[in-house]
GROMACS .gro file of C-alpha atoms in nm:
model
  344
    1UNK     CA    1   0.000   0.000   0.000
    2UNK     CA    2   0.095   0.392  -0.033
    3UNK     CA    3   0.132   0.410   0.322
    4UNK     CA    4   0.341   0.107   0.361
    5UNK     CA    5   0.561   0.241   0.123
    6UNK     CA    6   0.607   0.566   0.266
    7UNK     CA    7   0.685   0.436   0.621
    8UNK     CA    8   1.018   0.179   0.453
    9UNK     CA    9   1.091   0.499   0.298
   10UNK     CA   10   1.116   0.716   0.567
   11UNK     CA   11   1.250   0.380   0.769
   12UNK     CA   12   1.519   0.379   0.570
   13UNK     CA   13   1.653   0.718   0.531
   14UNK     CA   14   1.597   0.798   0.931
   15UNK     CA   15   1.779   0.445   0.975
   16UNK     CA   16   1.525   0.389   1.291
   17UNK     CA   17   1.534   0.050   1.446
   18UNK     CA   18   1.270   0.181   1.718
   19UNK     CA   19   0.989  -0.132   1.781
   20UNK     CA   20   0.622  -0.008   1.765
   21UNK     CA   21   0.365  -0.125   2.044
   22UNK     CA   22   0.014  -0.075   1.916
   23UNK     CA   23  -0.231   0.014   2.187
   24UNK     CA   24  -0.468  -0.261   2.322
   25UNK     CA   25  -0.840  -0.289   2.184
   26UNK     CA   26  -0.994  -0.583   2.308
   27UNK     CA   27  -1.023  -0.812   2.614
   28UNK     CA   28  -0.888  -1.078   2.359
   29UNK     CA   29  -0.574  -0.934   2.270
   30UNK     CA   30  -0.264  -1.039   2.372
   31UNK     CA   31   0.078  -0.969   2.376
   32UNK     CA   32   0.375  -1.079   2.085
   33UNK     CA   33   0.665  -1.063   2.042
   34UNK     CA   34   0.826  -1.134   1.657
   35UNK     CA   35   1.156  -1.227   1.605
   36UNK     CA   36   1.312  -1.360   1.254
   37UNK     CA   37   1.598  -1.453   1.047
   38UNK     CA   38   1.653  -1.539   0.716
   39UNK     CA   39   1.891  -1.794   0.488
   40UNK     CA   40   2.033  -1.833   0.133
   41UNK     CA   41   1.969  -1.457   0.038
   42UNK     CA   42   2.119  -1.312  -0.249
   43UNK     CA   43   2.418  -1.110  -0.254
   44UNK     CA   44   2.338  -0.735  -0.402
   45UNK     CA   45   2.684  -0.601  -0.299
   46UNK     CA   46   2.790  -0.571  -0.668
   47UNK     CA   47   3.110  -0.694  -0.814
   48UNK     CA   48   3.396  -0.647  -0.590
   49UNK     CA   49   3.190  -0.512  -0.223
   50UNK     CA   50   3.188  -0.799  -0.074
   51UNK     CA   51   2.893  -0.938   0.099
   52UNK     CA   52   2.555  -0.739   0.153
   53UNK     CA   53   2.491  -0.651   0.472
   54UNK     CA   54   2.095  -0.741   0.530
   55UNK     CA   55   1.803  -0.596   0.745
   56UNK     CA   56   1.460  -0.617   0.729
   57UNK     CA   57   1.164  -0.320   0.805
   58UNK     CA   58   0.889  -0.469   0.974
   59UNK     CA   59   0.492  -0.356   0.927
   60UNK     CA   60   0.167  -0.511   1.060
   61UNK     CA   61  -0.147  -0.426   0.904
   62UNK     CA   62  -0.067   0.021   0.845
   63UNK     CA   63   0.147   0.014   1.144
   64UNK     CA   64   0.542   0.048   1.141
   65UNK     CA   65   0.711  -0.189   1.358
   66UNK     CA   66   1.031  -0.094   1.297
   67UNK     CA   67   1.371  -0.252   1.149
   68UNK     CA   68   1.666  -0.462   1.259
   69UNK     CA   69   1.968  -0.425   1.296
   70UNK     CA   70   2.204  -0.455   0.981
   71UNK     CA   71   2.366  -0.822   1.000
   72UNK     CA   72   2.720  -0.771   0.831
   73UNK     CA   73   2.857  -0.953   0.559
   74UNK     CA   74   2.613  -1.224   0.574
   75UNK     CA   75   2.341  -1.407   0.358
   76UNK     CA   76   2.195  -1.583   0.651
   77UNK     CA   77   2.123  -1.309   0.868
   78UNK     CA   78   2.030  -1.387   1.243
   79UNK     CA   79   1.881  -1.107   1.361
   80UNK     CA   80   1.860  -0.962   1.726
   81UNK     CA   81   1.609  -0.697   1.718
   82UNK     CA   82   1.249  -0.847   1.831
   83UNK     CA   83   0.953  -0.631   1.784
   84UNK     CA   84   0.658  -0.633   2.065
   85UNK     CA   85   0.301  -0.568   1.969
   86UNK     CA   86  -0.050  -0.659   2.034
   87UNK     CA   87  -0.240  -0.934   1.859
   88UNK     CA   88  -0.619  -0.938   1.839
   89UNK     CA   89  -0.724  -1.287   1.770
   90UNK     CA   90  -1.057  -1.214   1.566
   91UNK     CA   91  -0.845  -0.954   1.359
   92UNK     CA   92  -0.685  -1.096   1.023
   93UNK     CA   93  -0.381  -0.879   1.013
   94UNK     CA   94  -0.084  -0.911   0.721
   95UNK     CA   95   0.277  -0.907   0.901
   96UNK     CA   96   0.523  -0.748   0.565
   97UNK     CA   97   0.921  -0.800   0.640
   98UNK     CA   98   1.077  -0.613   0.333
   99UNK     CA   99   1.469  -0.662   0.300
  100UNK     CA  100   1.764  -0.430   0.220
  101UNK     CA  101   2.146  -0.444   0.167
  102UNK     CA  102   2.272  -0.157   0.381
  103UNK     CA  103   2.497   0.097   0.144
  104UNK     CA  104   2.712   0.332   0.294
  105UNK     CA  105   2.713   0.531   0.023
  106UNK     CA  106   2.466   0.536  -0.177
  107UNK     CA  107   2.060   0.375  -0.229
  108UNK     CA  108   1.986   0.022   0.021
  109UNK     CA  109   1.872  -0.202  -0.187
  110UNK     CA  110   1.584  -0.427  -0.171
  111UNK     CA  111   1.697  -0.811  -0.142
  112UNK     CA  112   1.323  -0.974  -0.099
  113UNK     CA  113   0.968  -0.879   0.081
  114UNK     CA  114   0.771  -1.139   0.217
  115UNK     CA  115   0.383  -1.152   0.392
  116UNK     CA  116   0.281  -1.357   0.622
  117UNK     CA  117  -0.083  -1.326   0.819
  118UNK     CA  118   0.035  -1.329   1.178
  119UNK     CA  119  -0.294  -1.573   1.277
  120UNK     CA  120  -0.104  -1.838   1.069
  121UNK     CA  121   0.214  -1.796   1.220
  122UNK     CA  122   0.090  -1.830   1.554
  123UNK     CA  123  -0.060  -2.130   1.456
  124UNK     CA  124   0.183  -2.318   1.314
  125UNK     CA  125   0.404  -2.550   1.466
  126UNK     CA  126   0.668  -2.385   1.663
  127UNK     CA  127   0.486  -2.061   1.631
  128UNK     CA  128   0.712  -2.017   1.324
  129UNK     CA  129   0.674  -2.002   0.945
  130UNK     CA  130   0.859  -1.979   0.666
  131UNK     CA  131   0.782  -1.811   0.305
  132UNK     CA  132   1.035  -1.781  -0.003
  133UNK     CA  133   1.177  -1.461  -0.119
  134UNK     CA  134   1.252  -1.355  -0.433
  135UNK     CA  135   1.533  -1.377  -0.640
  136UNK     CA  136   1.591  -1.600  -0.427
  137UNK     CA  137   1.618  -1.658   0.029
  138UNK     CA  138   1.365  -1.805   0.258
  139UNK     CA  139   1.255  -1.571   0.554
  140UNK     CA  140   1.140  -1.720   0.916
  141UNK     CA  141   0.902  -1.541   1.121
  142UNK     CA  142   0.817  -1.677   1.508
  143UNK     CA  143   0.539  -1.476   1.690
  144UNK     CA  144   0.577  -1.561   2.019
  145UNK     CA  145   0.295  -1.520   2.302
  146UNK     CA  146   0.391  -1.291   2.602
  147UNK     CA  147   0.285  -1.373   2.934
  148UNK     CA  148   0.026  -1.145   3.136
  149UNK     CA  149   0.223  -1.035   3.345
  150UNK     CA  150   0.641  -0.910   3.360
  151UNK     CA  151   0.886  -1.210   3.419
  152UNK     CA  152   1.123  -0.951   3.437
  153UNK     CA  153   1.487  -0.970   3.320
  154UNK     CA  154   1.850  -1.057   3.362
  155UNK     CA  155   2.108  -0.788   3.455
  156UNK     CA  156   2.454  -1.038   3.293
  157UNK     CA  157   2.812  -0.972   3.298
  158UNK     CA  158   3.048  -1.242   3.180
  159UNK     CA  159   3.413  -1.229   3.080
  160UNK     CA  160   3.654  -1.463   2.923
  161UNK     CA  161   4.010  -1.641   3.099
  162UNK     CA  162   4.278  -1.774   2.880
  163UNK     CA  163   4.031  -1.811   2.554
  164UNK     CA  164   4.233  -1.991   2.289
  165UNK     CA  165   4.387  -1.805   2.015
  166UNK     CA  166   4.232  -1.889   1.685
  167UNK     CA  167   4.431  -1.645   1.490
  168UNK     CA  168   4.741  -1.698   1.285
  169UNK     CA  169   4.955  -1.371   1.307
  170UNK     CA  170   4.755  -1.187   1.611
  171UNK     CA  171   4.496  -1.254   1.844
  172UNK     CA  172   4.135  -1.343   1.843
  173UNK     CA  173   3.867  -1.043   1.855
  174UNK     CA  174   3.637  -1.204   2.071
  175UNK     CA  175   3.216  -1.142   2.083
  176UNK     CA  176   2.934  -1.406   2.236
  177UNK     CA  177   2.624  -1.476   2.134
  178UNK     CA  178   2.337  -1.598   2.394
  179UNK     CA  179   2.124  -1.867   2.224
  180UNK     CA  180   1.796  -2.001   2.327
  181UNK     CA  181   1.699  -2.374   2.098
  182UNK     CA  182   1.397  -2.346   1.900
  183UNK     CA  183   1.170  -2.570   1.667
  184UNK     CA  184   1.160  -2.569   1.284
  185UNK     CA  185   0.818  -2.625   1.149
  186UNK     CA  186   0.958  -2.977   1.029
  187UNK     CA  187   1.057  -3.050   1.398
  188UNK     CA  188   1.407  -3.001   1.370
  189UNK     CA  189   1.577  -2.767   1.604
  190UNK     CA  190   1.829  -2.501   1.613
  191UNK     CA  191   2.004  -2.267   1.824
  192UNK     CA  192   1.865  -1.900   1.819
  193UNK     CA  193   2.031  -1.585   1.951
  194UNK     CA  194   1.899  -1.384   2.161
  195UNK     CA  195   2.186  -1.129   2.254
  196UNK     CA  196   2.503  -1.090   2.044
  197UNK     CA  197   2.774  -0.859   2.237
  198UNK     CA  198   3.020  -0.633   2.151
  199UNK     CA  199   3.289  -0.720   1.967
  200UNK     CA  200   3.669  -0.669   2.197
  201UNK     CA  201   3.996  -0.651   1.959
  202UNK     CA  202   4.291  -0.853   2.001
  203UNK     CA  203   4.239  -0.948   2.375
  204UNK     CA  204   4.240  -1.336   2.492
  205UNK     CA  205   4.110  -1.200   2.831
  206UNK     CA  206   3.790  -1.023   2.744
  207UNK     CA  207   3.537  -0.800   2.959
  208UNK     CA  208   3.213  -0.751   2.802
  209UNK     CA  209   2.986  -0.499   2.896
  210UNK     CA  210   2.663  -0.595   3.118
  211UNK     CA  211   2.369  -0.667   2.903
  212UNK     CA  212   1.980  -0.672   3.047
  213UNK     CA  213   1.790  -0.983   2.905
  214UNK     CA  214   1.385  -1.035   2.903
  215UNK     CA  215   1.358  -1.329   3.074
  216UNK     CA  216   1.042  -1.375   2.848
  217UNK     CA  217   1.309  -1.427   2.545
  218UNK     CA  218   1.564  -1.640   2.695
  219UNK     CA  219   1.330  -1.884   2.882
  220UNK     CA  220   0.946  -1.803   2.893
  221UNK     CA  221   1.017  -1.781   3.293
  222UNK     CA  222   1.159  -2.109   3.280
  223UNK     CA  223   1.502  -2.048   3.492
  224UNK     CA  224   1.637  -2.437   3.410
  225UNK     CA  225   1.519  -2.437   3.054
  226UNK     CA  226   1.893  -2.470   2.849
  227UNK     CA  227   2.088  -2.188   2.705
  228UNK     CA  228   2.388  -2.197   2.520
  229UNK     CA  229   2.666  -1.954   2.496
  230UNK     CA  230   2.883  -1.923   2.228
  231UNK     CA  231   3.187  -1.707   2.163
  232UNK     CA  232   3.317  -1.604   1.827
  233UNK     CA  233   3.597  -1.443   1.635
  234UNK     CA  234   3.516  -1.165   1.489
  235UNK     CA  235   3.628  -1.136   1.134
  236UNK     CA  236   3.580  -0.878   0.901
  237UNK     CA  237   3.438  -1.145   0.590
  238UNK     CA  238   3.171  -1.200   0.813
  239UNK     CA  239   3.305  -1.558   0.840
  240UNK     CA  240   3.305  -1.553   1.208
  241UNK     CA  241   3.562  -1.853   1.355
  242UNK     CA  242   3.399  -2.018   1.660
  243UNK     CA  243   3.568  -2.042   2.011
  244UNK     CA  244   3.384  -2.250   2.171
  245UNK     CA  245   2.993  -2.290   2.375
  246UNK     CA  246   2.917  -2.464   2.683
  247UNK     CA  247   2.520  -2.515   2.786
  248UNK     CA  248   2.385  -2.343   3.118
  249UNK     CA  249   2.069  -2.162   3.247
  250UNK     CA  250   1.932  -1.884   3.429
  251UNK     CA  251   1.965  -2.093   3.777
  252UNK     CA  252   2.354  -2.158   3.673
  253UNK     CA  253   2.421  -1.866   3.590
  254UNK     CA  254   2.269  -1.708   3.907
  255UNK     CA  255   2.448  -2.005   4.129
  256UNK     CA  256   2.804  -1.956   3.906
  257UNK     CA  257   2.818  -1.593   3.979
  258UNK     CA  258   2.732  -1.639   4.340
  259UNK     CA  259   3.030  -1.917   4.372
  260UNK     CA  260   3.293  -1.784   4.147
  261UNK     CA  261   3.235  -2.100   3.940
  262UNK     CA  262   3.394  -2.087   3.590
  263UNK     CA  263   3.218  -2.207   3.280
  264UNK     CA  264   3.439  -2.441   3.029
  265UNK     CA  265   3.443  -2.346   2.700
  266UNK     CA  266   3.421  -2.663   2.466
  267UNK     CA  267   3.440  -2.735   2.074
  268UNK     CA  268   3.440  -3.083   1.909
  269UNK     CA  269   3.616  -3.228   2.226
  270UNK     CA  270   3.879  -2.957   2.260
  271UNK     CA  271   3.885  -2.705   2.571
  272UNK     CA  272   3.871  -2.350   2.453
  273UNK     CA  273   3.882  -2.141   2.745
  274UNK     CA  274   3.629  -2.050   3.055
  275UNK     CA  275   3.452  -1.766   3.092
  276UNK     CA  276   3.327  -1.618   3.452
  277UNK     CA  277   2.995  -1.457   3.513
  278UNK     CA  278   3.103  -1.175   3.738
  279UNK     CA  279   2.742  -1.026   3.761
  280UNK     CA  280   2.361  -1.215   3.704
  281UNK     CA  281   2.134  -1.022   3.904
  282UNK     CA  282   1.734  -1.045   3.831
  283UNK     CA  283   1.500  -0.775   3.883
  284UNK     CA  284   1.147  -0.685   3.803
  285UNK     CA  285   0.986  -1.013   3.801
  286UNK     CA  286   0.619  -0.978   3.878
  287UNK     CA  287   0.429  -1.220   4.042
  288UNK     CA  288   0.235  -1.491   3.861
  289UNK     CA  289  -0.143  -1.471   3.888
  290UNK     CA  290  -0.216  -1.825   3.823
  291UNK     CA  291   0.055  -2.027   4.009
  292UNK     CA  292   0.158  -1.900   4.328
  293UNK     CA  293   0.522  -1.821   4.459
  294UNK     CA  294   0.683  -2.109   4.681
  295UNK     CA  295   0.600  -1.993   5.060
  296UNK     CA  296   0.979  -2.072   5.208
  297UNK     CA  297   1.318  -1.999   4.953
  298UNK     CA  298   1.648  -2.028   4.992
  299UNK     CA  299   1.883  -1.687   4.938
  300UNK     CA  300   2.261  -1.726   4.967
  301UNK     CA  301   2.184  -2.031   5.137
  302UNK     CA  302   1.968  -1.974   5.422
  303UNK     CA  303   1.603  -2.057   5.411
  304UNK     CA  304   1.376  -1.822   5.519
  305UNK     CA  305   0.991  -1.770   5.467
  306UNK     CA  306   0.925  -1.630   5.112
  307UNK     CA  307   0.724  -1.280   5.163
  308UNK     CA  308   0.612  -1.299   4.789
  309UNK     CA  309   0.412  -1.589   4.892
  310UNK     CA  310   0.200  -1.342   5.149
  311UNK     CA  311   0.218  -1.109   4.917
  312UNK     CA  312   0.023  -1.373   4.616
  313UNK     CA  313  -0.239  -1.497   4.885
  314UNK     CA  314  -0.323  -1.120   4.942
  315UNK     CA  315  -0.320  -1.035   4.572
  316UNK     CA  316  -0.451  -1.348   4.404
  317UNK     CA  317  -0.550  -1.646   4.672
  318UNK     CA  318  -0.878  -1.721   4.825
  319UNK     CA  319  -0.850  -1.421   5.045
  320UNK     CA  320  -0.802  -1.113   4.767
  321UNK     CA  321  -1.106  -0.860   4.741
  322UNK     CA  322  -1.315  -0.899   4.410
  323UNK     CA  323  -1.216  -1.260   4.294
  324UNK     CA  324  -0.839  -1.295   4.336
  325UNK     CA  325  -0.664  -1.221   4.029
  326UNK     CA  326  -0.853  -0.929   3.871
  327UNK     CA  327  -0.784  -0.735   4.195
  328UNK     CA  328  -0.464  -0.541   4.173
  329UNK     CA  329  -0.178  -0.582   3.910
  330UNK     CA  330   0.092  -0.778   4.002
  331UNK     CA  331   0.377  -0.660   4.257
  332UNK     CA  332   0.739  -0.642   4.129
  333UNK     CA  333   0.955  -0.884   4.308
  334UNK     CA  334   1.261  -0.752   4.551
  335UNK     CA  335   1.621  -0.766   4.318
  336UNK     CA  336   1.777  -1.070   4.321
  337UNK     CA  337   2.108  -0.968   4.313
  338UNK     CA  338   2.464  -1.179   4.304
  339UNK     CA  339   2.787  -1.030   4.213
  340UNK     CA  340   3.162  -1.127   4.208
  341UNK     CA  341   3.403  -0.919   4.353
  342UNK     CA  342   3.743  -1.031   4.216
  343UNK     CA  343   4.063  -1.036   4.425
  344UNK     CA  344   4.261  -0.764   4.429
   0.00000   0.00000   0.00000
């Protein structure tokens, strides 16, 4: 439509990766959140530029969702940026990802456009769907449902010990990606990022900056459900040399923090390095209306009675004014909060 057209226009001359949250409208609307990546695209670059470097502009129905980031130097782009929006069920509503090779100087240009009617996608299995681009690609879209209420998130900081040197004349550039395991439509899985840091030059002994994570993303509140980190050398091809993963979750990473344990870096057999997770704190988690908070826990080991659990009968138990869980919005959670202090 005109107006779609205008909004990837101005989209990509403002070069604003901004998501869009459309305003709810109905008792049966929920909240999404869309992530998606693509494969086999074709390179635009022109003779002699290398590879393109993709992203895609996002619109549901007239609305602007917003764009990714540019993936570099890649034709299977794995994009970060997840848009959040509201979903009316009864609404038929067309989801349009249009794709562009980022130019530095000069026009993007356009590398596919796909639809996809987001009542399908939810629907399918996996919550995920795939449509073919033309000249040539497939695109993946996952709509994934939100909960009700705010699992909160994951203040991380992690840095690397001794990583091995995968470099011939120099030494590695080191970045890590977080990945959560998905579900193709044909049941296969794969290994989806979620966060992709910073890149650090020529350092074996990297400190990454702290990241905050949605705990919705990484685990759908799920603290044990496996996560796999995986660190990379950057190169400038966009052939990125790998340096290892090791599998964790949010309860190791909380309980490695909180006992200086180290986390062993592994490839095909082969030790790679360890990295240390000097800071995992979670904050903002809300309380659950529909399951209710366990009534003793355990905090750097001592047991104590859990005031959440109080807090849950008052809000949502047998006890709450005007049928439980329609009576207040949840209460944030107190911070969770571990942190290693290195020796001096």
């Amino acid at each position: 439509s005109k107006t779609r057209r205008n909004v990837i226009r101005h989209l990509i001359k403002s070069g604003s990766s901004q998501t869009y949250t459309q305003p709810d409208t109905s008792k049966n609307t929920m909240k999404v959140e869309i992530s998606l990546f693509a494969t086999k695209l074709k390179n635009v670059a022109g003779f002699g530029k290398g590879t393109s470097d993709p992203y895609a502009i996002v619109t549901l129905g007239e609305n602007n969702l917003g764009k990714t980031e540019a993936y570099k130097n890649s034709l299977n782009p794995m994009w970060i940026t997840r848009f959040v929006t509201e979903y009316t069920k009864e609404l038929e509503l067309t989801l349009s990802v249009d794709i562009f090779d980022e130019v530095s100087k000069g026009k993007d240009k356009p590398m596919g456009s796909a639809t996809f009617e987001l009542g399908d996608v939810f629907q399918s299995s996996g919550h995920i769907k795939a449509a073919a681009l033309k000249p040539s690609g497939e695109l993946y879209v996952r709509v994934q449902e939100l909960a009700p209420f705010d699992r909160g998130s994951i203040n991380l900081q992690i840095r690397g010990i001794q990583l091995a040197n995968v470099e011939m004349f120099s030494k590695s550039d080191p970045f890590y990606e977080i990945q959560t395991v998905r579900s193709l439509p044909n049941g296969s899985q794969f290994w989806q990022p979620i966060y992709r840091s910073e890149t650090v030059k020529n350092n074996l002994q990297p400190k990454w900056n702290e990241c905050q994570l949605s705990i919705e993303s990484l685990c759908a509140g799920n603290h044990e459900r496996p996560l796999q980190i995986q660190v990379f050398d950057w190169e400038k091809s966009g052939k990125h040399k790998s340096i290892g993963m090791m599998r964790t979750n949010i309860k190791l990473l909380l309980s490695a923090c909180l006992t200086n344990g180290v986390l062993r870096l592994v490839q095909e057999g082969r030790f790679y390095g360890t990295l240390m997770c000097t800071k995992a704190e979670v904050v903002g988690e809300g309380l659950d209306p529909s399951k209710p908070p366990p009534r003793f826990k355990t905090i750097n080991g001592v047991r104590n009675f859990n005031p959440q659990y109080s807090e849950w009968q008052k809000q949502f138990g047998s006890g709450a004014g005007g049928g439980g869980a329609t009576s207040a919005p949840p209460a944030p959670r107190p911070q969770q909060t571990f942190s290693y202090n290195p020796p001096r």
